[in-house]
CSV table of C-alpha atoms and ligand atoms in Angstrom, one decimal:
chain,number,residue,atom,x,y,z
A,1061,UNK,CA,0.0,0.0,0.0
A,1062,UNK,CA,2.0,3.1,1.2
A,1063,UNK,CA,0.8,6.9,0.4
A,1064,UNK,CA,0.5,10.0,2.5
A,1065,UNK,CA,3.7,10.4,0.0
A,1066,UNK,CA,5.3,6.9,0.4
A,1067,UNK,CA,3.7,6.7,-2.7
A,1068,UNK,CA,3.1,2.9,-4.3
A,1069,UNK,CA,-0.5,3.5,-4.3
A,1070,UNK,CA,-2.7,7.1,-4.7
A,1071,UNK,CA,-5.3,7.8,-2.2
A,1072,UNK,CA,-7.9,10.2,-2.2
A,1073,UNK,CA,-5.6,12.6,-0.7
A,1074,UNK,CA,-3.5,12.7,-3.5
A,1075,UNK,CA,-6.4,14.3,-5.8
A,1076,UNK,CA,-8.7,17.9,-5.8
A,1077,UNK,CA,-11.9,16.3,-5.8
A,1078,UNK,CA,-13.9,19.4,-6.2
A,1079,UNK,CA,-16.6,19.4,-8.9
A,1080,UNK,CA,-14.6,16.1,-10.5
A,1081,UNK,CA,-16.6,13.6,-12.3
A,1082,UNK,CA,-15.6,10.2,-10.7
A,1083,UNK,CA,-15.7,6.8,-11.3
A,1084,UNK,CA,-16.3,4.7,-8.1
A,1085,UNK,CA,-16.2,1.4,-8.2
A,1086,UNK,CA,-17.3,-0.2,-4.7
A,1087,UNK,CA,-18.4,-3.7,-3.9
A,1088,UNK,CA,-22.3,-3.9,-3.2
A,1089,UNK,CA,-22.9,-7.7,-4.0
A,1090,UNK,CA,-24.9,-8.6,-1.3
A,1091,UNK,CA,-26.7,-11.8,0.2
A,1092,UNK,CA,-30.1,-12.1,-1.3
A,1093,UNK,CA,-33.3,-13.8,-0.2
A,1094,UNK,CA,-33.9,-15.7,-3.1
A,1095,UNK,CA,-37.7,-16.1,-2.9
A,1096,UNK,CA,-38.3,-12.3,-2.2
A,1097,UNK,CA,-35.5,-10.5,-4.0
A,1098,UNK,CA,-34.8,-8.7,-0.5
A,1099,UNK,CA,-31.1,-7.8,0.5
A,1100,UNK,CA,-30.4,-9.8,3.7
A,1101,UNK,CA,-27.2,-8.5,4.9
A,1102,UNK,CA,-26.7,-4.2,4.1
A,1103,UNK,CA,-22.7,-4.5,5.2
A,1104,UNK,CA,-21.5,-3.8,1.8
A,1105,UNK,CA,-24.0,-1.1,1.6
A,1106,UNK,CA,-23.0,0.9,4.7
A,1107,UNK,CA,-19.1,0.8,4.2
A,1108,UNK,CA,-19.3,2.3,1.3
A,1109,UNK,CA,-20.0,5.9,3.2
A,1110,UNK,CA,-17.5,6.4,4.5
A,1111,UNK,CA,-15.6,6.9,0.4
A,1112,UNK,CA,-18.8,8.8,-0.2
A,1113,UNK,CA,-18.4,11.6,2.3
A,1114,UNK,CA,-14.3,11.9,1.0
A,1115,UNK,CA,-16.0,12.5,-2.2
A,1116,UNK,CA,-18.9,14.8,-0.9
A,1117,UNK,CA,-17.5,17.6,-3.5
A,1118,UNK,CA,-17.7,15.6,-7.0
A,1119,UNK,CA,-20.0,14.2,-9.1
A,1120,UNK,CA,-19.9,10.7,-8.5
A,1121,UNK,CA,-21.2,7.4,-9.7
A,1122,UNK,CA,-21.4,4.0,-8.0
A,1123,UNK,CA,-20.8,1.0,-10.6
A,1124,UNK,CA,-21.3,-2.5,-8.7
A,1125,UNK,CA,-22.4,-5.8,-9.7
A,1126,UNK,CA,-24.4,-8.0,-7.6
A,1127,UNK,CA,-24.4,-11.8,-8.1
A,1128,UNK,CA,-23.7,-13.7,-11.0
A,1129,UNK,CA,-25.4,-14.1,-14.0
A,1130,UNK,CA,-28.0,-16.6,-13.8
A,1131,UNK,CA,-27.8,-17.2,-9.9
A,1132,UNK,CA,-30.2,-16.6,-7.2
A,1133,UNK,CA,-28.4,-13.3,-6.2
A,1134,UNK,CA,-28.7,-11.7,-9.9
A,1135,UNK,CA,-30.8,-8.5,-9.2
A,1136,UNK,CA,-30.6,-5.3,-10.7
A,1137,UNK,CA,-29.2,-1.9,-8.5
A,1138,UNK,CA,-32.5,-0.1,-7.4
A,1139,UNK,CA,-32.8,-1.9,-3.5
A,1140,UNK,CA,-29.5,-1.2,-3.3
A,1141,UNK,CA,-29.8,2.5,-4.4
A,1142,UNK,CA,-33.0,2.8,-1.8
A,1143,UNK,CA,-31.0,1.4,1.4
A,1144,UNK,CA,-28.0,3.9,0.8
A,1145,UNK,CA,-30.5,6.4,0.1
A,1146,UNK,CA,-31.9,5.6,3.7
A,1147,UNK,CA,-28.7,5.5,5.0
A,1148,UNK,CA,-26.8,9.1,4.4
A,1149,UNK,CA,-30.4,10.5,4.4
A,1150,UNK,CA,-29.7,11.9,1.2
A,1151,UNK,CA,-31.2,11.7,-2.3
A,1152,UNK,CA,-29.5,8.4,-4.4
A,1153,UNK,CA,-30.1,9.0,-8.2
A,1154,UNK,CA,-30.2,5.4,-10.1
A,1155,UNK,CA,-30.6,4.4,-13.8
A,1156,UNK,CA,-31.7,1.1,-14.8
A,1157,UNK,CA,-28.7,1.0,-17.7
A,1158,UNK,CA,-24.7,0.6,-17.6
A,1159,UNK,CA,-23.3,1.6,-20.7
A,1160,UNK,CA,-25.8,2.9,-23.3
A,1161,UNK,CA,-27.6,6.3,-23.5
A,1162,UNK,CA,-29.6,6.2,-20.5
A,1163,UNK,CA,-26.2,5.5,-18.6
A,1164,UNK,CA,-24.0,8.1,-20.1
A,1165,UNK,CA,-27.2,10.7,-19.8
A,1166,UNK,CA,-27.5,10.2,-16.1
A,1167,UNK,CA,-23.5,10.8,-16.0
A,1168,UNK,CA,-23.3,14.1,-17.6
A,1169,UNK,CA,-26.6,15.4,-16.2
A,1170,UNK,CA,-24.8,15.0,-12.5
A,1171,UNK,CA,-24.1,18.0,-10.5
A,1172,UNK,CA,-21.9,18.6,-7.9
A,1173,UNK,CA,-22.7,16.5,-4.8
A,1174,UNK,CA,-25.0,14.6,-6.4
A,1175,UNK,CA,-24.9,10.6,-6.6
A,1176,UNK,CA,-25.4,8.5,-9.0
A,1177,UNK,CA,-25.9,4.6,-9.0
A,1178,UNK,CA,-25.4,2.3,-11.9
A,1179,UNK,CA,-27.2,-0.9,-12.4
A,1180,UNK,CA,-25.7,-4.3,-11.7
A,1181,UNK,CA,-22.4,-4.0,-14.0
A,1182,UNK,CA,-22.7,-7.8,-15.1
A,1183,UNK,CA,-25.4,-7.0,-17.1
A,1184,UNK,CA,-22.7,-5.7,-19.7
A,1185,UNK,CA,-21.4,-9.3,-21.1
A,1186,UNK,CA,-18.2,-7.7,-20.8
A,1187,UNK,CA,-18.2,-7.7,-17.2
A,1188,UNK,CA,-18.4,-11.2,-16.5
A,1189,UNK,CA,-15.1,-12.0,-18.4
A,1190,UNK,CA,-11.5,-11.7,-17.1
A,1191,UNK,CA,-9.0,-9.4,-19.1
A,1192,UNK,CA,-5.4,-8.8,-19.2
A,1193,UNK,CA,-5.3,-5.1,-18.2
A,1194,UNK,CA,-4.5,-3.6,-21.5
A,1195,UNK,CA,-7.7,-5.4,-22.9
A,1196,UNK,CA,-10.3,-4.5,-20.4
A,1197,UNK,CA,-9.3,-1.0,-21.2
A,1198,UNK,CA,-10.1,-1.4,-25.1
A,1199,UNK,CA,-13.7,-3.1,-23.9
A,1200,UNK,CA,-16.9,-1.0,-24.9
A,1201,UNK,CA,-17.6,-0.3,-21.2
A,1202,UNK,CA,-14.0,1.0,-20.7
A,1203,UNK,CA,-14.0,3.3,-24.0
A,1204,UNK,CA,-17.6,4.3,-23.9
A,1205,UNK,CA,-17.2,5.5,-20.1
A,1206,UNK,CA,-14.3,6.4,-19.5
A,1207,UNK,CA,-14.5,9.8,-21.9
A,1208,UNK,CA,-17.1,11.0,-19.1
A,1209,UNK,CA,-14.7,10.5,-15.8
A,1210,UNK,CA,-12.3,12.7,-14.5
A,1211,UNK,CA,-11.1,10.0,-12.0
A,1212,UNK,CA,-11.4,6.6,-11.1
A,1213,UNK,CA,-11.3,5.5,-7.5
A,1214,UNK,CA,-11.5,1.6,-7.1
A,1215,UNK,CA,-12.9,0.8,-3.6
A,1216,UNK,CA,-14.5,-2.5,-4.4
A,1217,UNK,CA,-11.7,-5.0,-1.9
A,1218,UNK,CA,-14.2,-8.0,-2.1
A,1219,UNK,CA,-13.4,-8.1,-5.9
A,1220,UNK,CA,-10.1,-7.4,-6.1
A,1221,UNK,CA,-9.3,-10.4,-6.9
A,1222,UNK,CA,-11.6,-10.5,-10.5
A,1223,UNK,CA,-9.7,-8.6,-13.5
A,1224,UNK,CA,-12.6,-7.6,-15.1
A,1225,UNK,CA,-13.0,-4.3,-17.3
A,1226,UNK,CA,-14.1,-2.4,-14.2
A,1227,UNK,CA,-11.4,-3.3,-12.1
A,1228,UNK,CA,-8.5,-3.2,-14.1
A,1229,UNK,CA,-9.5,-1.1,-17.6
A,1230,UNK,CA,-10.5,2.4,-16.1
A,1231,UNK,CA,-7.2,2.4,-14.5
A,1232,UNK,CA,-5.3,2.1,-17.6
A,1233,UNK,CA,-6.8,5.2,-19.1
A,1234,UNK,CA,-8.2,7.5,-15.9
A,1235,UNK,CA,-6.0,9.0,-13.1
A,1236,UNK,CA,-6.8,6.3,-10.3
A,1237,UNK,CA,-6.6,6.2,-6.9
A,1238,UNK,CA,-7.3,3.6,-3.8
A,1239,UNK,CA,-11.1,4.5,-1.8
A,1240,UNK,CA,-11.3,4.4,1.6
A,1241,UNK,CA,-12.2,0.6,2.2
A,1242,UNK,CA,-8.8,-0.5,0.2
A,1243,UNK,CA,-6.9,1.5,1.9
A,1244,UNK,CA,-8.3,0.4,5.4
A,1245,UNK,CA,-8.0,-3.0,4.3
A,1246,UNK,CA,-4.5,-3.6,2.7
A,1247,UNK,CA,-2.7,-1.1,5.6
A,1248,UNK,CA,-4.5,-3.1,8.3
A,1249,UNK,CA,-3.4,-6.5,6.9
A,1250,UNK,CA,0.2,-5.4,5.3
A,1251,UNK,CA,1.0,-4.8,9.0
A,1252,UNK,CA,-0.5,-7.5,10.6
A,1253,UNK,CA,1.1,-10.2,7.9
A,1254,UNK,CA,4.5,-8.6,8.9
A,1255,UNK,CA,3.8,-10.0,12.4
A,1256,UNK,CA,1.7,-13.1,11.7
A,1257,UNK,CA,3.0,-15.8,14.0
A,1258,UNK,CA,3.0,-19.5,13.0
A,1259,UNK,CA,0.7,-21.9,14.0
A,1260,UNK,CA,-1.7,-20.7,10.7
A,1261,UNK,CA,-5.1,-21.8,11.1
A,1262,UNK,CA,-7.4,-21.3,8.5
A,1263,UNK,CA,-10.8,-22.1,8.6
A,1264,UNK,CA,-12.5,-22.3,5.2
A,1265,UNK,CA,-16.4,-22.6,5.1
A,1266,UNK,CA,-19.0,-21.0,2.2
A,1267,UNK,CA,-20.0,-22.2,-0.9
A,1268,UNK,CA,-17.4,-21.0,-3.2
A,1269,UNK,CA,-15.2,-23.9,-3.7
A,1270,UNK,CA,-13.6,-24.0,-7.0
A,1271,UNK,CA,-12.2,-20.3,-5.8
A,1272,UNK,CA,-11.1,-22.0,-2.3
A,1273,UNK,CA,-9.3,-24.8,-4.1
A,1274,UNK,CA,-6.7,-22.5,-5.7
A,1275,UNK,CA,-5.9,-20.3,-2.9
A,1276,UNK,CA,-5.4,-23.5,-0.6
A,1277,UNK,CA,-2.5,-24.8,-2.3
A,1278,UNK,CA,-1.1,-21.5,-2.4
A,1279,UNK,CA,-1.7,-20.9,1.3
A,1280,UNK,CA,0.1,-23.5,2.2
A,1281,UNK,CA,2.5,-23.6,-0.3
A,1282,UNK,CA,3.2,-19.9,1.2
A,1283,UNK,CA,3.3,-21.1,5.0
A,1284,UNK,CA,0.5,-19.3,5.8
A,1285,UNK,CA,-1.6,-22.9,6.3
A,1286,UNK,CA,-0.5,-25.1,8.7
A,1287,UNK,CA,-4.2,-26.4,9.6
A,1288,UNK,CA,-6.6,-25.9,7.0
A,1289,UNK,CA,-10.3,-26.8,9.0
A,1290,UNK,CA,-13.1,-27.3,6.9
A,1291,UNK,CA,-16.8,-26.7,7.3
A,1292,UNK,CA,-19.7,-25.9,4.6
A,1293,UNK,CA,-19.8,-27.1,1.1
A,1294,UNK,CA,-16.0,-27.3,0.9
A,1295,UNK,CA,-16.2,-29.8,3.9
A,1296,UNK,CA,-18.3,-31.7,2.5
A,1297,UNK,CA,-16.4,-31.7,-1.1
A,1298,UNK,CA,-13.3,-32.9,1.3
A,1299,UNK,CA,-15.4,-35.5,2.9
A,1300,UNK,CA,-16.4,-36.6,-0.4
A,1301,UNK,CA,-13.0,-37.0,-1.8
A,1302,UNK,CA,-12.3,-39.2,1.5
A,1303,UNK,CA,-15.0,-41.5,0.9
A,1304,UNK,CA,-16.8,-40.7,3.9
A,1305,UNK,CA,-20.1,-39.3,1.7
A,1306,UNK,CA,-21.0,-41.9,-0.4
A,1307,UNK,CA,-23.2,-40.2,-2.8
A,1308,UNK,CA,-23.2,-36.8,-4.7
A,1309,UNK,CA,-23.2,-33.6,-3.4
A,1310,UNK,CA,-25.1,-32.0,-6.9
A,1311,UNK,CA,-22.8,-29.3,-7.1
A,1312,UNK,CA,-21.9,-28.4,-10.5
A,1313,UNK,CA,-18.1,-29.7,-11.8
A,1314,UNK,CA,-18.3,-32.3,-9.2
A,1315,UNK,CA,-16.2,-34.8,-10.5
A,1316,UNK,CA,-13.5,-32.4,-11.4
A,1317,UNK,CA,-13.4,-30.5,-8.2
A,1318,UNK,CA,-13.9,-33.8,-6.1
A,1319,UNK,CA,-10.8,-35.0,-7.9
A,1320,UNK,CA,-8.9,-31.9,-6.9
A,1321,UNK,CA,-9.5,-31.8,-3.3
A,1322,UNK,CA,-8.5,-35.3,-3.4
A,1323,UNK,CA,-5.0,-34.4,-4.2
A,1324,UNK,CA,-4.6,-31.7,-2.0
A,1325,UNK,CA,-5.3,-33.9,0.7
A,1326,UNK,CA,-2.8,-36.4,-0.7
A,1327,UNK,CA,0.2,-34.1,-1.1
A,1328,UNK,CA,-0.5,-32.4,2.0
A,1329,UNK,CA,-1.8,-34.8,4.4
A,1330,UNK,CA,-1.4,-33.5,7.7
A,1331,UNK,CA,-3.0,-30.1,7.2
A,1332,UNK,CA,-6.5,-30.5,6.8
A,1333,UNK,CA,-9.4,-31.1,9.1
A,1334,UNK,CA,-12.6,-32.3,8.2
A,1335,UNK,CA,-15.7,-32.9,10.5
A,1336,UNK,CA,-16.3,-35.8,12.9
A,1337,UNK,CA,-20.1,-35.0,13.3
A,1338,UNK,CA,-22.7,-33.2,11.3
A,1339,UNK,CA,-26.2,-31.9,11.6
A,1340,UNK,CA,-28.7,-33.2,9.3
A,1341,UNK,CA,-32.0,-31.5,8.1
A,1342,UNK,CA,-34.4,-34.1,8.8
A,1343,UNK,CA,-38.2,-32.6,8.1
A,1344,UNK,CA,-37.3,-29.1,9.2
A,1345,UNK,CA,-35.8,-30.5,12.6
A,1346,UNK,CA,-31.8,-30.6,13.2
A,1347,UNK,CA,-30.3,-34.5,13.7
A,1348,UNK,CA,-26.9,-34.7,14.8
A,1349,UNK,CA,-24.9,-37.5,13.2
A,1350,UNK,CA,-21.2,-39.2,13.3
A,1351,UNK,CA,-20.1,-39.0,9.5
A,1352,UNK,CA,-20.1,-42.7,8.6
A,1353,UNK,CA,-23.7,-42.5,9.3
A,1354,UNK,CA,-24.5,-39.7,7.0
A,1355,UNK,CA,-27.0,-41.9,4.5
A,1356,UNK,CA,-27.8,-41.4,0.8
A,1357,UNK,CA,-29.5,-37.7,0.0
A,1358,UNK,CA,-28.9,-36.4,3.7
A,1359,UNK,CA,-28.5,-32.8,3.0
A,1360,UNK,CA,-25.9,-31.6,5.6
A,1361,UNK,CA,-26.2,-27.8,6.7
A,1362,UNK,CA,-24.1,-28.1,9.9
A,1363,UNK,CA,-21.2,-29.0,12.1
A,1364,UNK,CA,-21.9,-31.3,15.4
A,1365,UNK,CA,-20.8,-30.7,18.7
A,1366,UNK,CA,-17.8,-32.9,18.6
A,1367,UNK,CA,-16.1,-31.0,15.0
A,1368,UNK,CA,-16.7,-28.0,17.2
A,1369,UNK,CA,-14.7,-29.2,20.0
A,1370,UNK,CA,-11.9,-30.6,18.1
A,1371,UNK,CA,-11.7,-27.7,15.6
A,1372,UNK,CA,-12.1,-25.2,18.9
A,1373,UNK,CA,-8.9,-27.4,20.7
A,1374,UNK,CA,-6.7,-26.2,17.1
A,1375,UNK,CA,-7.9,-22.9,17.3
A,1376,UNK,CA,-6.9,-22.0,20.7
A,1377,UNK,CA,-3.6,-23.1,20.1
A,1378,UNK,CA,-3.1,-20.8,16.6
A,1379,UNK,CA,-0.6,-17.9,16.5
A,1380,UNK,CA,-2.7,-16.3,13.3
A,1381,UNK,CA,-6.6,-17.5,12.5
A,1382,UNK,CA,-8.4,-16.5,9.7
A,1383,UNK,CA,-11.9,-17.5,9.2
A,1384,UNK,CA,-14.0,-17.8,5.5
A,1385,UNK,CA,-17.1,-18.3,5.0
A,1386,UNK,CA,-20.0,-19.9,7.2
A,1387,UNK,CA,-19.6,-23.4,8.7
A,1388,UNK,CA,-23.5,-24.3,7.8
A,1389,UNK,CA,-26.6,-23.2,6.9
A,1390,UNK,CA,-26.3,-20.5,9.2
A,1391,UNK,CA,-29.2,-18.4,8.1
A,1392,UNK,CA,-31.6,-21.2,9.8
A,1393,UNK,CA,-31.6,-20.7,13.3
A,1394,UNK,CA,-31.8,-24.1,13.8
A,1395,UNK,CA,-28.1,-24.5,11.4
A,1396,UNK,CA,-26.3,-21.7,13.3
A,1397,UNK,CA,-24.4,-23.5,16.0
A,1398,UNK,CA,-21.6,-24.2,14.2
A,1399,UNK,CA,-21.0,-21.4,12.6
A,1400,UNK,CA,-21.5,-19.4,16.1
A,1401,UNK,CA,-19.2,-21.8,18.2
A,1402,UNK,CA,-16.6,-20.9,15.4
A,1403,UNK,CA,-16.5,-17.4,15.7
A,1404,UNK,CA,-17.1,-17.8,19.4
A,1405,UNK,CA,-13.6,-19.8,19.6
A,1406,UNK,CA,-12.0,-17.1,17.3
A,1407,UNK,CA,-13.0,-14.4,19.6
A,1408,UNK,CA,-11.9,-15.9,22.2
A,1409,UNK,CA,-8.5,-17.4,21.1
A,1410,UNK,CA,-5.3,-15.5,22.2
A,1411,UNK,CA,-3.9,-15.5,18.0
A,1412,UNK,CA,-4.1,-12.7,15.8
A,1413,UNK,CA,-7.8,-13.0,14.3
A,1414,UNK,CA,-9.5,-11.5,10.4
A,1415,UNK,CA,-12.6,-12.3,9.7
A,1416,UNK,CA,-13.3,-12.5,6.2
A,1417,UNK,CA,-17.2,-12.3,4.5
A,1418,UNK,CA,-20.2,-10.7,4.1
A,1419,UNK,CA,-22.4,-13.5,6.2
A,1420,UNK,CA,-19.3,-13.9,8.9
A,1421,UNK,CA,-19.1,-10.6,9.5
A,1422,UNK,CA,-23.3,-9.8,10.4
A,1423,UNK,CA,-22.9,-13.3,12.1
A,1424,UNK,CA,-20.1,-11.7,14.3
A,1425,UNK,CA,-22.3,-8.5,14.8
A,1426,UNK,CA,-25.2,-10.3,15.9
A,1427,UNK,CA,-23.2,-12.0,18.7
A,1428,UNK,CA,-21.1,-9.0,20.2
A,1429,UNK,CA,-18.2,-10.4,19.4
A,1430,UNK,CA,-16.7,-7.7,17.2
A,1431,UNK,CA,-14.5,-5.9,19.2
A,1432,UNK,CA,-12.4,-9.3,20.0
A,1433,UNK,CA,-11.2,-9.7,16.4
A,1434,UNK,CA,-8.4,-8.0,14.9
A,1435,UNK,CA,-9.5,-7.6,11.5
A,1436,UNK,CA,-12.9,-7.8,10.2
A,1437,UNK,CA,-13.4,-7.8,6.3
A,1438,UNK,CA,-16.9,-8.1,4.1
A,1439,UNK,CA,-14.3,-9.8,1.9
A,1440,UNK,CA,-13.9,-13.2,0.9
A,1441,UNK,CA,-12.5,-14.9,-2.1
A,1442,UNK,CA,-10.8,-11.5,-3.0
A,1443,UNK,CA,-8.8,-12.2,0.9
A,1444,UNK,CA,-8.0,-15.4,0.8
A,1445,UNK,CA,-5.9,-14.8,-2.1
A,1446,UNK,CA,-4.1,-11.9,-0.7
A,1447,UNK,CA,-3.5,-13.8,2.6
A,1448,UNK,CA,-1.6,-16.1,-0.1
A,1449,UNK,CA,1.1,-13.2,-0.8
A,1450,UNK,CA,-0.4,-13.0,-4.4
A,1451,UNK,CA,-0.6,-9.6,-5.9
A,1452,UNK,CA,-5.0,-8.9,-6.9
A,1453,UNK,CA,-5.1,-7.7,-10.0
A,1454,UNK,CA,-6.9,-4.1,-8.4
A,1455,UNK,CA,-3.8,-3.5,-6.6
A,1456,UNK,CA,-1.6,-4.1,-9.3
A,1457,UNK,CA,-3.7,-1.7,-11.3
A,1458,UNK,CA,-3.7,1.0,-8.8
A,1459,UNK,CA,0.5,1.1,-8.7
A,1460,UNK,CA,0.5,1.0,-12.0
A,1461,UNK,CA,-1.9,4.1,-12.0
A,1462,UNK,CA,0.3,5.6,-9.4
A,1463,UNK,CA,3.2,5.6,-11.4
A,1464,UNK,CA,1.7,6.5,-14.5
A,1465,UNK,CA,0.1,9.8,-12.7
A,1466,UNK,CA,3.7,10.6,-11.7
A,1467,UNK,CA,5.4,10.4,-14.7
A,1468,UNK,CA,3.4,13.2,-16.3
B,31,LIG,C1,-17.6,-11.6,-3.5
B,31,LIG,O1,-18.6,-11.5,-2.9
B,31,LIG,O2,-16.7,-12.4,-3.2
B,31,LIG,C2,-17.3,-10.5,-4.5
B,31,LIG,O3,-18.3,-9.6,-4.7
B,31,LIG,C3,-16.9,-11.2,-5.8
B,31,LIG,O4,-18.0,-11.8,-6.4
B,31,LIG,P1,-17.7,-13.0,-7.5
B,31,LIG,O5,-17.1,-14.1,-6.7
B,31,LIG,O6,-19.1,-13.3,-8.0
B,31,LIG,O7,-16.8,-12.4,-8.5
């Protein structure tokens, strides 16, 4: 990271904002009810005032996506528009395009002070491919857009990870600069990495496996995994490629990504855990269960008390714990446990603690537990990679922006 004048990466310091029309791209995507379309966890939403009021002085408009194409948490921008409107108490324009007319009307009709939000950016096919950073900034959305922006402030940490056009193109051809979430985020954990002690626990839960799969190897490949623990889907995918679920899991790729953790746990045998016990769904009521009696088409949402207990002992003796994703189907109160007695031993361990996700972190709110962790972060894939010592493609993008902007 660096600036206030170590340079490496700008900051909104580093730029007259007044009466500037600005490109911000933050990180809305939030957890959706799938049956009413309602957003479940605002997180996303809130953090992003604190750029906002930097930027009180500008013109400036929000470009997010918000699930991916063709999933439950697809939706277009205008709840999200409405619960930041609530928020700062002040007006929230909105226009139901990205890139076309519509789009670029809105943009030059802003006035100072005023706040525009785009719809969901994936809507653009562009979006939802990855670019070298060269390419993304000859992409439609890139060329078309980028003639109406003065500067481009990238603030979206969750996706920081993804090199799509919005992410890495508008920093090719705009002054750029860091928001206030990136730089809270990457000064918080460049210091704390320089003091991470060994043992690493990482506990990896959430539904996003193919993305957890890569970063493993790398975490451990990079010492920063000396225990991997594994709840949620990936659990299960793990448990799976033991043999100790017998039939599929219906997840899409299955055989592929089976096969994968599979060798993972071969070449690196003693670093992962996987559960002892689960909970079951059994007609809306919770069953507890040793895993070689999990049966064919049990759907398992949870961790049982004796996972808890042996992943709890691993934790407390951690120098460094980092914790992804949700151990079960936490959103059902009856699912919760696990994911509760995780973040409950995480609080209470003596290591240096991040929390990483949108669903961890309201989970950790909800139980008064936030001011025992070190780091908290509505990111997930996006910080498991950096934890890995990989540079994200947004931070490579803003040094090169950095040093571009200085050479003129
Ligand atoms: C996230 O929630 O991890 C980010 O918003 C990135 O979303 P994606 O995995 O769909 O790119």
């Amino acid at each position: 990271m660096h600036n206030r004048k170590g340079v490496k990466v700008l900051t909104l310091d580093d730029f007259d904002l007044d009466s500037k029309t600005v490109f911000l791209r933050m990180d809305m995507n939030c957890p959706i009810d799938p049956e009413t379309g309602e957003i479940l966890g605002t997180k996303r939403i809130e953090e992003a005032i604190v750029t906002l009021e930097s930027l009180k002085d500008a013109k400036v408009v929000i470009a997010s996506h918000q699930g991916r194409v063709g999933n439950n948490e697809y939706t277009g921008m205008h709840k999200h528009a409405e619960v930041l409107e609530k928020l700062m108490g002040r007006e929230i324009k909105y226009v139901e395009d990205t890139i076309g007319e519509s789009a670029q009307n809105a943009i030059k009709n802003l006035e100072k002070g005023q706040i525009l939000l785009l719809d969901n950016l994936r809507l653009c096919a562009e979006e939802n491919y990855e670019f070298t950073p060269e390419n993304a900034a000859k992409t439609i959305m890139v060329s078309r857009l980028s003639k109406l922006f003065d500067l481009c402030v990238l603030d979206s940490f969750p996706s920081a990870h993804r090199s799509h056009p919005s992410i890495v193109g508008f920093a090719q051809v705009l002054p750029s600069c860091a928001g206030r979430i990136v730089e809270r985020e990457v000064r918080n954990l460049d210091e704390m990495m320089t003091v991470a002690k060994a043992p690493h626990v990482i506990i990896l839960g959430g539904s996003k496996v193919p993305d957890r799969l890569e970063a493993i190897k790398l975490l451990i490949q990079n010492g920063r995994a000396d225990h991997v623990l594994l709840t949620g889907l990936i659990g299960n995918v793990f448990m799976r490629a033991q043999a100790r679920i017998k039939s599929p899991l219906g997840i899409k790729n299955e055989d592929e990504v089976v096969a994968k953790a599979h060798s993972l746990i071969g070449d690196y045998p003693d670093v992962f855990a996987t559960p002892v016990d689960i909970a079951i769904d059994r007609d809306g009521e919770r069953v507890e269960m040793d895993v070689r009696e999990i049966g064919k088409g049990d759907k398992i949402f949870d961790l049982g008390p004796k996972t808890v207990e042996y992943y709890s002992k691993l934790i407390s003796g951690a120098g460094t714990v980092f914790i992804s994703g949700p151990a079960g189907f936490f959103e059902k109160e009856n699912f919760r446990y696990g994911t509760s007695e995780m973040l409950n031993a995480v609080a209470n361990s003596m290591a240096t603690t991040i929390v990483s996700g949108g669903h961890l972190t309201t989970a950790l709110k909800q139980q008064g537990l936030a001011d025992k962790i070190n780091h908290i972060s509505t990111a997930g894939g996006a910080l498991v990679l950096y934890l890995t010592g990989e540079k994200l493609p947004m931070i490579k993008s803003l040094e090169d922006a950095a040093i571009k902007h200085r050479s003129k």
